[in-house]
Coordinates of C-alpha atoms and ligand atoms in Angstrom, one line a residue:
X29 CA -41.3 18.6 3.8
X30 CA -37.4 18.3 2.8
X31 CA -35.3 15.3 3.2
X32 CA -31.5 14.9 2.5
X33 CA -32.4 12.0 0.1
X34 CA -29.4 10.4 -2.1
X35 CA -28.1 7.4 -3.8
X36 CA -25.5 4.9 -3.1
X37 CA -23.5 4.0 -6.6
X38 CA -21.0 1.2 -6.4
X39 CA -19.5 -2.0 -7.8
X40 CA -20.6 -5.3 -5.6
X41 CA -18.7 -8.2 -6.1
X42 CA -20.1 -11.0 -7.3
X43 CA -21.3 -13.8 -4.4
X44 CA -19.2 -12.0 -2.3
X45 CA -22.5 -11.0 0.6
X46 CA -20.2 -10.0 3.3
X47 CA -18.0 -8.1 2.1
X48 CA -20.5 -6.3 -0.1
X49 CA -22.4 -5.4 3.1
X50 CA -19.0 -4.3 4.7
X51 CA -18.3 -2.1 2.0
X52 CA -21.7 -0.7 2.3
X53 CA -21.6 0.0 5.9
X54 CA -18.1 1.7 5.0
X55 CA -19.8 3.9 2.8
X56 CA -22.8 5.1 4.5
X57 CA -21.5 5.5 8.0
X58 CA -19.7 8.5 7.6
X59 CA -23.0 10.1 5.9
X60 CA -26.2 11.8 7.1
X61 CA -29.6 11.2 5.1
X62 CA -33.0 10.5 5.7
X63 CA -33.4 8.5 2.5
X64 CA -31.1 6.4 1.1
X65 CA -31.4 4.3 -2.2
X66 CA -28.7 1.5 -2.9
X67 CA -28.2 -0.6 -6.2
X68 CA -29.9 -4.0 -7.2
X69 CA -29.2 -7.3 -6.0
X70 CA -26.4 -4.9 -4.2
X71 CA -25.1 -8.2 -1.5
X72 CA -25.0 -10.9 -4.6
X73 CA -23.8 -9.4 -7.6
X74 CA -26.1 -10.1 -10.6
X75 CA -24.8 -12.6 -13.2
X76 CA -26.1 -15.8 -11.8
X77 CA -25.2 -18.8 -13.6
X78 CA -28.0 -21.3 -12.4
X79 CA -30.8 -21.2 -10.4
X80 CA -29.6 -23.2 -7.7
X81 CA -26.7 -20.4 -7.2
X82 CA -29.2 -17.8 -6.7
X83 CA -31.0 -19.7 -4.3
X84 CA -27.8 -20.4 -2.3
X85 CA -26.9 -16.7 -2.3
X86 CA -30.4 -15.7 -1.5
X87 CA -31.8 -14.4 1.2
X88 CA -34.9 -13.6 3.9
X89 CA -35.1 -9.6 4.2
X90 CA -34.0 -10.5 8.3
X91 CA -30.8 -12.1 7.0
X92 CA -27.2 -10.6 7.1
X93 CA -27.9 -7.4 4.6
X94 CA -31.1 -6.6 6.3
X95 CA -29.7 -6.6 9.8
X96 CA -26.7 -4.4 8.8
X97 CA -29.0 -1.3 6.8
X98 CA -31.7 -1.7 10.1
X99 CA -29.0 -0.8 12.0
X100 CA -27.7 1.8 9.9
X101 CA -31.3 3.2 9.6
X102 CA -31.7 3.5 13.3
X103 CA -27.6 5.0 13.9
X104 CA -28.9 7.4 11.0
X105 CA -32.7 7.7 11.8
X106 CA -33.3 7.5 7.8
X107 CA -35.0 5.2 5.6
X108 CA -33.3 2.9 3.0
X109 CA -33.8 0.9 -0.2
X110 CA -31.7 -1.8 -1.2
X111 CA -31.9 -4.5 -3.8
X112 CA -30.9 -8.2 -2.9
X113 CA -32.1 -11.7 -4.1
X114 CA -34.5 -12.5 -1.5
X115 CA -35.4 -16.4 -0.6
X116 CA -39.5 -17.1 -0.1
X117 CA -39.5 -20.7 0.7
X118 CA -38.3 -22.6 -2.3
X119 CA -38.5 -19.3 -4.4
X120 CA -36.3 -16.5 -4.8
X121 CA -37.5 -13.0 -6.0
X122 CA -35.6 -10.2 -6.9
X123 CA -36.8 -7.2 -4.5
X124 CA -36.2 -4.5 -2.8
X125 CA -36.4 -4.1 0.8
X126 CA -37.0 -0.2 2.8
X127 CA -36.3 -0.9 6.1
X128 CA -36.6 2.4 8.9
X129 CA -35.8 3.5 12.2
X130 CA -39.1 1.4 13.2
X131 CA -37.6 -1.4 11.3
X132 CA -38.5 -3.7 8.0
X133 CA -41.3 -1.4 6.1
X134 CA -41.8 -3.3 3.1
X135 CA -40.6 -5.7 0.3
X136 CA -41.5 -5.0 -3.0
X137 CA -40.7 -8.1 -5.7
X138 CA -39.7 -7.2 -8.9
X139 CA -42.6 -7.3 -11.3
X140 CA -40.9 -7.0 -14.8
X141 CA -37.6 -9.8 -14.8
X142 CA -35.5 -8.6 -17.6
X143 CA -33.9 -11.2 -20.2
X144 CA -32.5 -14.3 -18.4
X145 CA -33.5 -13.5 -14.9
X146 CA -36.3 -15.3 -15.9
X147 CA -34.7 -18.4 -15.4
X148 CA -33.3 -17.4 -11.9
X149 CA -36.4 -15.5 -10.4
X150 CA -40.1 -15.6 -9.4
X151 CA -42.1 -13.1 -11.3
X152 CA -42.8 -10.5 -8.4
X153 CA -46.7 -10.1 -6.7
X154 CA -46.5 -7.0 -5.2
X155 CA -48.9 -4.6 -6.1
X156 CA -47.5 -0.7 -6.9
X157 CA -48.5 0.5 -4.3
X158 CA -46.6 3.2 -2.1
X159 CA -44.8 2.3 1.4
X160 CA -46.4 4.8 4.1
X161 CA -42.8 5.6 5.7
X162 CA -44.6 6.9 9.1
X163 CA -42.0 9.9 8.7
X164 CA -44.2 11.8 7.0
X165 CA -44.3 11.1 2.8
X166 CA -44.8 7.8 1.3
X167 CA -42.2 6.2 -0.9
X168 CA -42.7 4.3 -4.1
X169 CA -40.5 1.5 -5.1
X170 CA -39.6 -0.6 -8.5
X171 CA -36.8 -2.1 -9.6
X172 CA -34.7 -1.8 -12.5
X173 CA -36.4 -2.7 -15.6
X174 CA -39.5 -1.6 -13.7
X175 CA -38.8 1.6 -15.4
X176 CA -39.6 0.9 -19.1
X177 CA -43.5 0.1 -17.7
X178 CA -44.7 3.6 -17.2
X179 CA -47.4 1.9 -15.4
X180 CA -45.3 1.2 -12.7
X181 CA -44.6 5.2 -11.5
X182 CA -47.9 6.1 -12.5
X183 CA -49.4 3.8 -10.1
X184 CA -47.0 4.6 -7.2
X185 CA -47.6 8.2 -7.8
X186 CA -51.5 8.0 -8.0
X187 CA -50.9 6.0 -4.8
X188 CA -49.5 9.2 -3.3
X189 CA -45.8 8.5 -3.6
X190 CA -44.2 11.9 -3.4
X191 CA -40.6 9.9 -4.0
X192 CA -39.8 7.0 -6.2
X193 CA -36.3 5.0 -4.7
X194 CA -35.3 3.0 -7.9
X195 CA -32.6 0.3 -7.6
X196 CA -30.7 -0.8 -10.6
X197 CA -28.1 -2.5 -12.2
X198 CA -28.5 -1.3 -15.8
X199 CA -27.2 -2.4 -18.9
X200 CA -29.7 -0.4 -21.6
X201 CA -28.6 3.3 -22.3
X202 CA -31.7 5.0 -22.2
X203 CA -33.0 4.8 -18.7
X204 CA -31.4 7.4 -17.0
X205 CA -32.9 10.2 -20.0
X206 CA -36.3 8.1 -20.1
X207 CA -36.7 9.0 -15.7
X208 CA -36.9 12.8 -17.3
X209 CA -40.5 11.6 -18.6
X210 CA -41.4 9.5 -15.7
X211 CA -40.5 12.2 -13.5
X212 CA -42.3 15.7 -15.5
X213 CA -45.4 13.3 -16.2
X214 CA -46.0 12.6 -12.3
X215 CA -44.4 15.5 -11.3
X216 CA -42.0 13.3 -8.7
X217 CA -38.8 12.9 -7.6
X218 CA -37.2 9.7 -9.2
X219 CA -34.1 8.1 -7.4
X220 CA -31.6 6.0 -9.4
X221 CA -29.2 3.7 -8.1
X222 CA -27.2 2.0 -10.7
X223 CA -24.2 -0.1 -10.0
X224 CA -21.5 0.4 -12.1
X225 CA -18.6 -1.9 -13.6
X226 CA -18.4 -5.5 -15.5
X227 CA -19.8 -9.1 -14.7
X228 CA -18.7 -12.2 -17.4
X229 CA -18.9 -15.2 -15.5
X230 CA -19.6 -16.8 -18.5
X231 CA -17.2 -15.8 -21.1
X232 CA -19.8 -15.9 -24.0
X233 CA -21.8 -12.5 -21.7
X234 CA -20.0 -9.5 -20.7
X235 CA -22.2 -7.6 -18.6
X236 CA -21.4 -3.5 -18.6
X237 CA -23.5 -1.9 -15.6
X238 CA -24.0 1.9 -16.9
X239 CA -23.7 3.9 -13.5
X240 CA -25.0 7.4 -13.8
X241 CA -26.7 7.0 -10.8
X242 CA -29.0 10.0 -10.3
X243 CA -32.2 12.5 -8.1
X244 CA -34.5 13.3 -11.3
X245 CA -36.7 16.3 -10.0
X246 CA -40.4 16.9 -10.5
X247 CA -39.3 19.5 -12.9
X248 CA -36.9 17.3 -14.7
X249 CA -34.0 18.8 -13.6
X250 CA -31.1 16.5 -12.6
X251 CA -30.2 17.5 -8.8
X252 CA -27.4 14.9 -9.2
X253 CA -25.7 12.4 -11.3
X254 CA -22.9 10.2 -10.1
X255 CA -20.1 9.3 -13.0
X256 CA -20.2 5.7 -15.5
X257 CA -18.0 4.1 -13.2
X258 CA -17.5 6.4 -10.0
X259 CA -18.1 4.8 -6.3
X260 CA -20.3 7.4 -4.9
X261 CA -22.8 8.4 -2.3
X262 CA -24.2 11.7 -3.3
X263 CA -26.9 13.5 -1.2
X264 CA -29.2 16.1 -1.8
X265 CA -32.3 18.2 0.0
X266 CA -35.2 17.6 -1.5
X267 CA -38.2 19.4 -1.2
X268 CA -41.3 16.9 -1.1
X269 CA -44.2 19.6 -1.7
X270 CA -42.8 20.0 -5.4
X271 CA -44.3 16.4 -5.8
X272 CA -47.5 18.6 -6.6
X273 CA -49.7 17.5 -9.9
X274 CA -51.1 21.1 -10.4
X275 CA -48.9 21.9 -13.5
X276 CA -50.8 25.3 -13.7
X277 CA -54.0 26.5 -12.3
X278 CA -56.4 24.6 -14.7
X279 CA -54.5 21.7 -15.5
X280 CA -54.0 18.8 -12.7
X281 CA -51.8 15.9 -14.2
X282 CA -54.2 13.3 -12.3
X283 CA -57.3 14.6 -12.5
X284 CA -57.0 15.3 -16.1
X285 CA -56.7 11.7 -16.8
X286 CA -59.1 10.3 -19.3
X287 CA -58.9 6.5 -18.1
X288 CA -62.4 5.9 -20.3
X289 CA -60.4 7.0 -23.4
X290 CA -56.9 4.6 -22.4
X291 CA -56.2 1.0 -23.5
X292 CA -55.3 -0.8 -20.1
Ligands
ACM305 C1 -32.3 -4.9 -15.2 O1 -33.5 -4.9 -15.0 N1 -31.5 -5.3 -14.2 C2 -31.8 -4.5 -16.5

């Protein structure tokens, strides 16, 4: 199965929800895709400076971002991803939400909170476990930091993911190089959507978001990369049935395995 599947790279500004989700809709309306991957946190920004600003900037996966990529979803009949600071009651996680022609999908919380999101964020309870899109493939989702656990796409593509939408708003350099191995050892197509640009709200922490947004093929080949600091949507076909784990006829990268052998 192919899908015109892509990436959204841009530069939110910070606290700024809607006119982060205007600039969205700006930027996806004019393009056709079935899958569609935005940034983390891409409606808030990401340097919060307490918790109680992250909570006022949070929101349900209903509220005003939600509501503007369901309808963009149905105008386009695609899936997308998006990261935003989602409110849970009196707790905020950072997640993801895929929401469809059909409507919300799923919400997959951050498991692995990098360096002071601690202090803002509920460590995520969602199990990696793929989304069943209904459109025919089933999608795998982690966020950001998600990446350096290669746990994370192992488990999504043992679920049967055949696609992995990653949103991100990476500092580190080595991500984008490191979703080469993620992608050759599942044999999966990895999507990257960095943000790029500067945050220092606090004038003691300049944050540098890296960009390089990018499609990682099963074969490690790069079907697209966006530039450090270019606003971009990029789209390319992708063809799902080279998400296959039979690397050669005797050697299957699943059932191979030797789980009896592995630490866990
Ligand atoms: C990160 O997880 N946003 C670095």
């Amino acid at each position: 199965m192919k899908l015109r599947a892509g990436f959204l790279q841009f530069q939110p500004v910070f606290g700024e929800i809607g006119q982060n989700v205007r600039a969205i809709e700006t930027l996806l309306r004019e393009k056709d895709f079935d899958l569609m991957v935005l940034p983390e946190l891409c409606s808030t920004g990401y340097q919060f400076m307490a918790r109680e600003e992250a909570l006022s900037l949070s929101e349900p996966a209903n509220g005003e971002l939600g509501q503007a990529l369901l309808a963009l979803a149905r105008e386009k009949q695609g899936v997308i991803v998006a990261g935003f600071a989602e409110r849970h009651g009196d707790e905020i996680f950072n997640s993801a939400m895929a929401v469809g022609p059909s409507g919300l999908l799923s919400v997959y919380r951050k498991a692995h909170l990098f360096f002071k999101e601690k202090e803002f964020f509920s460590p995520g309870d969602s199990p990696f476990v793929p989304v069943d899109t209904g459109l025919g493939y089933r999608l795998g989702i982690m966020i950001c930091f998600d990446w350096i656990f290669p746990e994370a796409v192992r488990s999504l593509s043992l679920g049967g993911a055949a696609v992995i939408a990653h949103p991100a708003n990476l500092v580190l350099p080595w991500c984008q190089r490191a979703m080469f191995a993620r992608a050759v050892e599942n044999r999966i197509f990895v999507i990257t959507a960095n943000r790029f640009g500067t945050e220092s709200r606090d004038p003691e922490s300049l944050l540098t978001f890296t960009g390089g947004s990018q499609i990682m093929g099963p074969d490690g080949e790069l079907r697209a990369q966006a530039g450090l600091s270019e606003m971009v949507a990029m789209i390319r076909e992708i063809d799902l049935s080279a998400s296959n784990q039979q690397l050669n006829p005797t050697n299957h990268l699943f059932k191979d395995r030797r789980p009896g052998l592995y630490r866990l």
